[in-house]
């Protein structure tokens, strides 16, 4: 569906004609631009937009089907930027992602949103309160959308770090690390970080190009030179996010390795205790087995004190073995 459509002149909003072609012509004549926002549009709805603004068919297909990696595509008449905003639910420890596709061209911006984790309404409201920024043209919309998405990445990274610290404390607690569900929780946490990484990692190259940094930063059309410092700021924030994600991923792997090592040590301790008790049970069993063979000619069989002597011997050996195993830490 078409959520919003407006013409912006010198940073101020004005309602344009319903016909997109007329709105674009009016915006160009006034030195402004048209911003159209769509949420999960149907093919028929998007055909109206793509035909009027001359959007490339491949980009239109990506915008309709969604499920794209973050990327920046340059076409003859427009730029096509894909972003993946993420939402983290602390109660269930799950990371979910949506998609925002932004078409940027001569005097127009078209944003397409898929999913619920997309802050476009807040971005539009923020820009309308800052006419100086909005007056820089359609590039300001692409910057504001990217900035909002990447800033929320920082918030999600902070929340993940907090929850990971809690999980780490649980793993290394005297009792918590032995839970049979701990390993599955750690593995699930690692999967959520992987989902987060799929949103942040591929975005580094598009932000590098938009910021004009490195070999691939030159020659991106429809992006004014005065806008590049703003994209460099977004690029710096994204770099921090990616470094944080790398650190989280390594820390989760280390926690999982430590947990498995703990489990192995505890299993070894259990086996030593079992072995110690088995050894203590074997001694009286052996003695009783010898005297239970019922041979006619055996020493001490007819001795009056044979039974109490054997019992005392068993008890004495059990005490000696118990003290020996206790001293060595097996019990």
Coordinates of C-alpha atoms in Angstrom, one line a residue:
X1 CA 0.0 0.0 0.0
X2 CA 1.0 3.6 -0.6
X3 CA 1.6 5.1 2.9
X4 CA 2.6 8.6 2.1
X5 CA 3.3 10.9 -0.9
X6 CA 4.4 14.5 -0.6
X7 CA 6.5 17.2 -2.4
X8 CA 9.2 18.9 -0.5
X9 CA 10.4 22.4 -1.4
X10 CA 13.3 24.0 0.5
X11 CA 12.8 21.5 3.2
X12 CA 9.1 22.1 3.7
X13 CA 6.3 19.7 2.9
X14 CA 3.4 20.4 0.6
X15 CA 0.8 18.0 -0.7
X16 CA 1.1 17.3 -4.4
X17 CA -1.3 16.1 -7.0
X18 CA -2.4 12.5 -6.9
X19 CA -0.9 11.7 -10.3
X20 CA 2.8 10.8 -9.8
X21 CA 3.8 12.2 -13.1
X22 CA 2.3 15.6 -12.3
X23 CA 3.8 15.5 -8.8
X24 CA 7.3 14.9 -10.2
X25 CA 6.9 17.6 -12.8
X26 CA 5.7 20.1 -10.1
X27 CA 8.6 19.1 -7.9
X28 CA 11.2 19.6 -10.6
X29 CA 9.8 23.0 -11.6
X30 CA 9.9 24.2 -8.0
X31 CA 13.4 22.8 -7.3
X32 CA 12.1 20.2 -4.9
X33 CA 11.6 16.5 -4.8
X34 CA 8.8 13.9 -4.4
X35 CA 9.0 11.3 -1.6
X36 CA 6.7 8.3 -1.9
X37 CA 6.5 5.7 0.9
X38 CA 5.1 2.2 0.3
X39 CA 4.6 -0.7 2.7
X40 CA 4.7 -4.2 1.1
X41 CA 3.1 -3.0 -2.1
X42 CA 1.4 -5.3 -4.6
X43 CA 2.6 -5.6 -8.1
X44 CA -0.2 -3.4 -9.4
X45 CA 0.5 -0.7 -6.9
X46 CA 4.2 -0.7 -7.6
X47 CA 3.7 -0.7 -11.4
X48 CA 2.1 2.8 -11.1
X49 CA 5.2 4.1 -9.3
X50 CA 7.8 2.3 -11.4
X51 CA 6.3 3.4 -14.7
X52 CA 6.1 7.0 -13.7
X53 CA 9.6 7.2 -12.3
X54 CA 11.3 4.9 -14.8
X55 CA 12.6 2.4 -12.2
X56 CA 14.8 -0.4 -13.5
X57 CA 12.9 -3.7 -13.8
X58 CA 15.5 -5.7 -11.8
X59 CA 15.3 -3.3 -8.9
X60 CA 11.5 -3.4 -9.1
X61 CA 11.6 -7.2 -8.9
X62 CA 13.9 -7.1 -5.9
X63 CA 11.6 -4.5 -4.2
X64 CA 8.5 -6.7 -4.6
X65 CA 10.0 -10.0 -3.7
X66 CA 12.2 -8.7 -0.8
X67 CA 14.6 -11.2 1.0
X68 CA 17.6 -9.3 -0.4
X69 CA 21.0 -8.7 1.1
X70 CA 22.0 -5.1 1.9
X71 CA 23.4 -3.7 -1.4
X72 CA 23.7 -0.6 -3.5
X73 CA 22.9 -0.8 -7.2
X74 CA 23.6 2.0 -9.7
X75 CA 21.2 2.3 -12.7
X76 CA 21.0 4.9 -15.4
X77 CA 18.1 6.8 -13.9
X78 CA 18.3 5.9 -10.2
X79 CA 20.2 4.4 -7.2
X80 CA 18.8 1.4 -5.4
X81 CA 19.8 0.8 -1.8
X82 CA 18.7 -2.1 0.3
X83 CA 18.9 -2.0 4.1
X84 CA 17.9 -4.6 6.7
X85 CA 16.6 -3.0 9.9
X86 CA 16.7 -5.4 12.9
X87 CA 14.6 -5.8 16.0
X88 CA 15.8 -7.7 19.1
X89 CA 13.3 -9.3 21.5
X90 CA 15.2 -9.8 24.9
X91 CA 12.5 -12.1 26.3
X92 CA 12.9 -14.7 23.6
X93 CA 16.5 -13.8 22.7
X94 CA 15.5 -13.5 19.0
X95 CA 16.7 -11.1 16.3
X96 CA 14.3 -10.5 13.4
X97 CA 14.9 -8.3 10.4
X98 CA 12.8 -6.4 7.9
X99 CA 13.8 -4.6 4.7
X100 CA 13.9 -1.1 3.4
X101 CA 14.4 -0.5 -0.3
X102 CA 15.2 3.1 -1.3
X103 CA 15.1 4.4 -4.9
X104 CA 16.9 7.7 -5.4
X105 CA 16.8 9.6 -8.6
X106 CA 16.4 13.1 -10.1
X107 CA 14.0 14.9 -7.8
X108 CA 12.4 11.8 -6.4
X109 CA 12.8 9.2 -3.6
X110 CA 10.8 6.0 -3.3
X111 CA 11.0 4.0 -0.1
X112 CA 9.6 0.5 0.1
X113 CA 9.2 -1.2 3.5
X114 CA 8.8 -4.9 4.3
X115 CA 8.3 -6.1 7.8
X116 CA 7.6 -4.2 11.0
X117 CA 11.2 -3.3 12.1
X118 CA 11.4 -0.3 9.7
X119 CA 11.6 3.3 11.2
X120 CA 10.4 5.2 8.1
X121 CA 7.5 7.0 9.8
X122 CA 9.9 8.3 12.5
X123 CA 12.5 9.2 9.8
X124 CA 10.0 11.3 7.9
X125 CA 8.8 13.1 11.0
X126 CA 12.4 13.8 12.0
X127 CA 13.3 15.2 8.6
X128 CA 10.1 17.4 8.5
X129 CA 11.2 18.9 11.8
X130 CA 14.7 19.7 10.3
X131 CA 14.0 21.6 7.1
X132 CA 17.6 22.6 6.8
X133 CA 18.6 19.0 6.4
X134 CA 15.6 18.1 4.2
X135 CA 16.4 21.0 2.0
X136 CA 19.6 19.3 0.8
X137 CA 17.5 17.3 -1.6
X138 CA 16.5 13.6 -2.0
X139 CA 20.0 12.5 -0.8
X140 CA 19.1 13.6 2.7
X141 CA 16.3 11.0 2.8
X142 CA 18.6 8.2 1.9
X143 CA 21.1 9.4 4.5
X144 CA 18.4 9.8 7.2
X145 CA 17.0 6.3 6.5
X146 CA 20.5 4.7 6.6
X147 CA 21.4 6.7 9.7
X148 CA 18.3 5.6 11.6
X149 CA 18.8 1.9 10.7
X150 CA 22.5 1.9 11.6
X151 CA 21.9 3.8 14.9
X152 CA 19.4 1.1 15.8
X153 CA 22.0 -1.5 15.1
X154 CA 24.1 0.1 17.9
X155 CA 21.1 -0.2 20.3
X156 CA 20.6 -3.9 19.3
X157 CA 24.4 -4.6 19.8
X158 CA 24.2 -3.1 23.3
X159 CA 21.2 -5.2 24.2
X160 CA 22.9 -8.3 22.9
X161 CA 26.0 -7.5 24.9
X162 CA 24.0 -7.1 28.1
X163 CA 22.2 -10.4 27.5
X164 CA 25.4 -12.2 26.6
X165 CA 27.0 -11.0 29.9
X166 CA 24.1 -12.5 31.8
X167 CA 24.5 -15.8 29.9
X168 CA 28.2 -15.7 30.6
X169 CA 27.5 -15.3 34.3
X170 CA 25.1 -18.2 34.3
X171 CA 27.6 -20.5 32.5
X172 CA 30.3 -19.8 35.0
X173 CA 28.1 -20.0 38.0
X174 CA 28.6 -23.0 40.3
X175 CA 25.3 -24.6 39.3
X176 CA 24.0 -22.8 36.2
X177 CA 26.7 -24.1 33.8
X178 CA 25.6 -27.7 34.4
X179 CA 22.1 -27.3 33.0
X180 CA 21.4 -29.5 30.0
X181 CA 19.7 -26.5 28.3
X182 CA 22.7 -24.2 28.6
X183 CA 24.4 -25.4 25.4
X184 CA 21.3 -25.0 23.3
X185 CA 20.8 -21.5 24.7
X186 CA 24.4 -20.6 23.8
X187 CA 23.9 -22.1 20.3
X188 CA 20.6 -20.2 19.8
X189 CA 22.4 -17.0 20.9
X190 CA 25.0 -17.6 18.3
X191 CA 22.3 -18.0 15.6
X192 CA 20.8 -14.7 16.6
X193 CA 24.2 -13.0 16.2
X194 CA 24.5 -14.6 12.8
X195 CA 21.2 -13.1 11.8
X196 CA 22.4 -9.7 13.0
X197 CA 25.6 -10.1 11.1
X198 CA 23.7 -10.8 7.9
X199 CA 22.1 -7.4 8.2
X200 CA 25.3 -5.4 9.2
X201 CA 28.1 -7.1 7.3
X202 CA 27.1 -6.7 3.7
X203 CA 26.1 -3.1 4.3
X204 CA 29.8 -2.0 4.7
X205 CA 30.5 -1.8 1.0
X206 CA 27.4 0.3 0.1
X207 CA 28.2 2.8 2.9
X208 CA 31.8 2.9 1.8
X209 CA 30.7 3.9 -1.7
X210 CA 28.2 6.4 -0.5
X211 CA 30.7 8.0 1.8
X212 CA 33.2 8.3 -1.0
X213 CA 35.8 6.2 0.9
X214 CA 38.3 4.0 -0.8
X215 CA 38.6 2.7 -4.4
X216 CA 34.8 2.2 -4.9
X217 CA 33.7 5.5 -3.4
X218 CA 34.1 7.6 -6.6
X219 CA 31.5 8.2 -9.3
X220 CA 28.2 7.3 -7.4
X221 CA 25.5 9.4 -9.2
X222 CA 22.7 11.3 -7.5
X223 CA 24.8 11.7 -4.4
X224 CA 26.1 15.2 -3.9
X225 CA 29.6 15.8 -2.6
X226 CA 28.2 17.8 0.3
X227 CA 26.3 14.8 1.5
X228 CA 29.3 12.5 1.7
X229 CA 30.4 13.7 5.2
X230 CA 27.0 12.6 6.5
X231 CA 27.4 9.1 4.9
X232 CA 30.9 8.9 6.4
X233 CA 29.4 9.4 9.8
X234 CA 27.0 6.5 9.1
X235 CA 29.9 4.5 7.8
X236 CA 31.8 5.1 11.1
X237 CA 28.9 4.0 13.1
X238 CA 28.5 0.9 11.0
X239 CA 32.2 0.1 11.5
X240 CA 31.6 0.2 15.2
X241 CA 28.6 -2.1 14.9
X242 CA 30.5 -4.7 12.8
X243 CA 33.4 -4.6 15.3
X244 CA 30.9 -5.2 18.1
X245 CA 29.3 -8.1 16.2
X246 CA 32.7 -9.7 15.6
X247 CA 33.5 -9.4 19.3
X248 CA 30.1 -10.9 20.3
X249 CA 30.6 -13.8 17.9
X250 CA 34.0 -14.6 19.3
X251 CA 32.8 -14.3 22.8
X252 CA 29.9 -16.6 22.2
X253 CA 32.2 -19.2 20.7
X254 CA 34.6 -18.9 23.7
X255 CA 31.7 -19.3 26.1
X256 CA 30.5 -22.4 24.3
X257 CA 34.0 -23.9 24.3
X258 CA 34.3 -23.1 28.0
X259 CA 30.9 -24.6 28.7
X260 CA 31.8 -27.8 26.9
X261 CA 35.2 -27.9 28.7
X262 CA 33.3 -27.5 32.0
X263 CA 31.0 -30.4 31.1
X264 CA 33.9 -32.6 30.2
X265 CA 35.6 -31.8 33.5
X266 CA 32.4 -32.6 35.4
X267 CA 32.0 -35.9 33.6
X268 CA 35.6 -36.8 34.5
X269 CA 34.9 -35.9 38.1
X270 CA 31.8 -38.1 38.1
X271 CA 33.7 -41.0 36.5
X272 CA 36.4 -40.7 39.2
X273 CA 33.8 -40.8 41.9
X274 CA 32.1 -43.8 40.3
X275 CA 35.4 -45.5 40.0
X276 CA 36.3 -44.8 43.6
X277 CA 33.1 -46.2 44.9
X278 CA 33.4 -49.2 42.6
X279 CA 36.9 -49.9 43.9
X280 CA 35.6 -49.7 47.5
X281 CA 32.8 -52.1 46.7
X282 CA 35.2 -54.5 44.9
X283 CA 37.4 -55.2 48.0
X284 CA 34.7 -56.7 50.3
X285 CA 33.2 -58.4 47.3
X286 CA 36.5 -60.1 46.6
X287 CA 37.0 -61.2 50.1
X288 CA 33.4 -62.5 50.4
X289 CA 33.9 -64.2 47.1
X290 CA 37.0 -66.0 48.3
X291 CA 35.3 -67.3 51.4
X292 CA 32.1 -68.1 49.6
X293 CA 33.7 -70.8 47.4
X294 CA 32.8 -73.5 49.9
X295 CA 36.1 -75.5 49.6
X296 CA 36.4 -78.1 52.3
X297 CA 40.1 -77.4 53.0
X298 CA 40.4 -73.6 53.5
X299 CA 42.3 -71.7 56.2
X300 CA 40.4 -70.2 59.0
X301 CA 37.1 -71.9 58.1
X302 CA 36.9 -73.7 61.5
X303 CA 38.5 -70.8 63.4
X304 CA 36.0 -69.4 66.0
X305 CA 36.9 -65.7 65.2
X306 CA 37.0 -66.1 61.4
X307 CA 33.7 -64.2 60.7
X308 CA 34.3 -61.1 62.9
X309 CA 37.9 -61.0 61.7
X310 CA 36.9 -60.9 58.1
X311 CA 34.2 -58.2 58.9
X312 CA 36.8 -56.1 60.7
X313 CA 39.3 -56.5 57.8
X314 CA 36.6 -55.4 55.3
X315 CA 35.8 -52.4 57.4
X316 CA 39.4 -51.5 57.9
X317 CA 40.2 -51.7 54.2
X318 CA 37.1 -49.6 53.3
X319 CA 38.2 -46.9 55.7
X320 CA 41.7 -46.9 54.3
X321 CA 40.4 -46.7 50.7
X322 CA 37.9 -43.9 51.6
X323 CA 40.7 -41.8 53.2
X324 CA 43.0 -42.4 50.3
X325 CA 40.4 -41.4 47.6
X326 CA 39.3 -38.4 49.8
X327 CA 42.8 -37.1 50.1
X328 CA 43.3 -37.3 46.3
X329 CA 40.0 -35.5 45.6
X330 CA 38.2 -38.5 44.1
X331 CA 35.4 -38.3 46.6

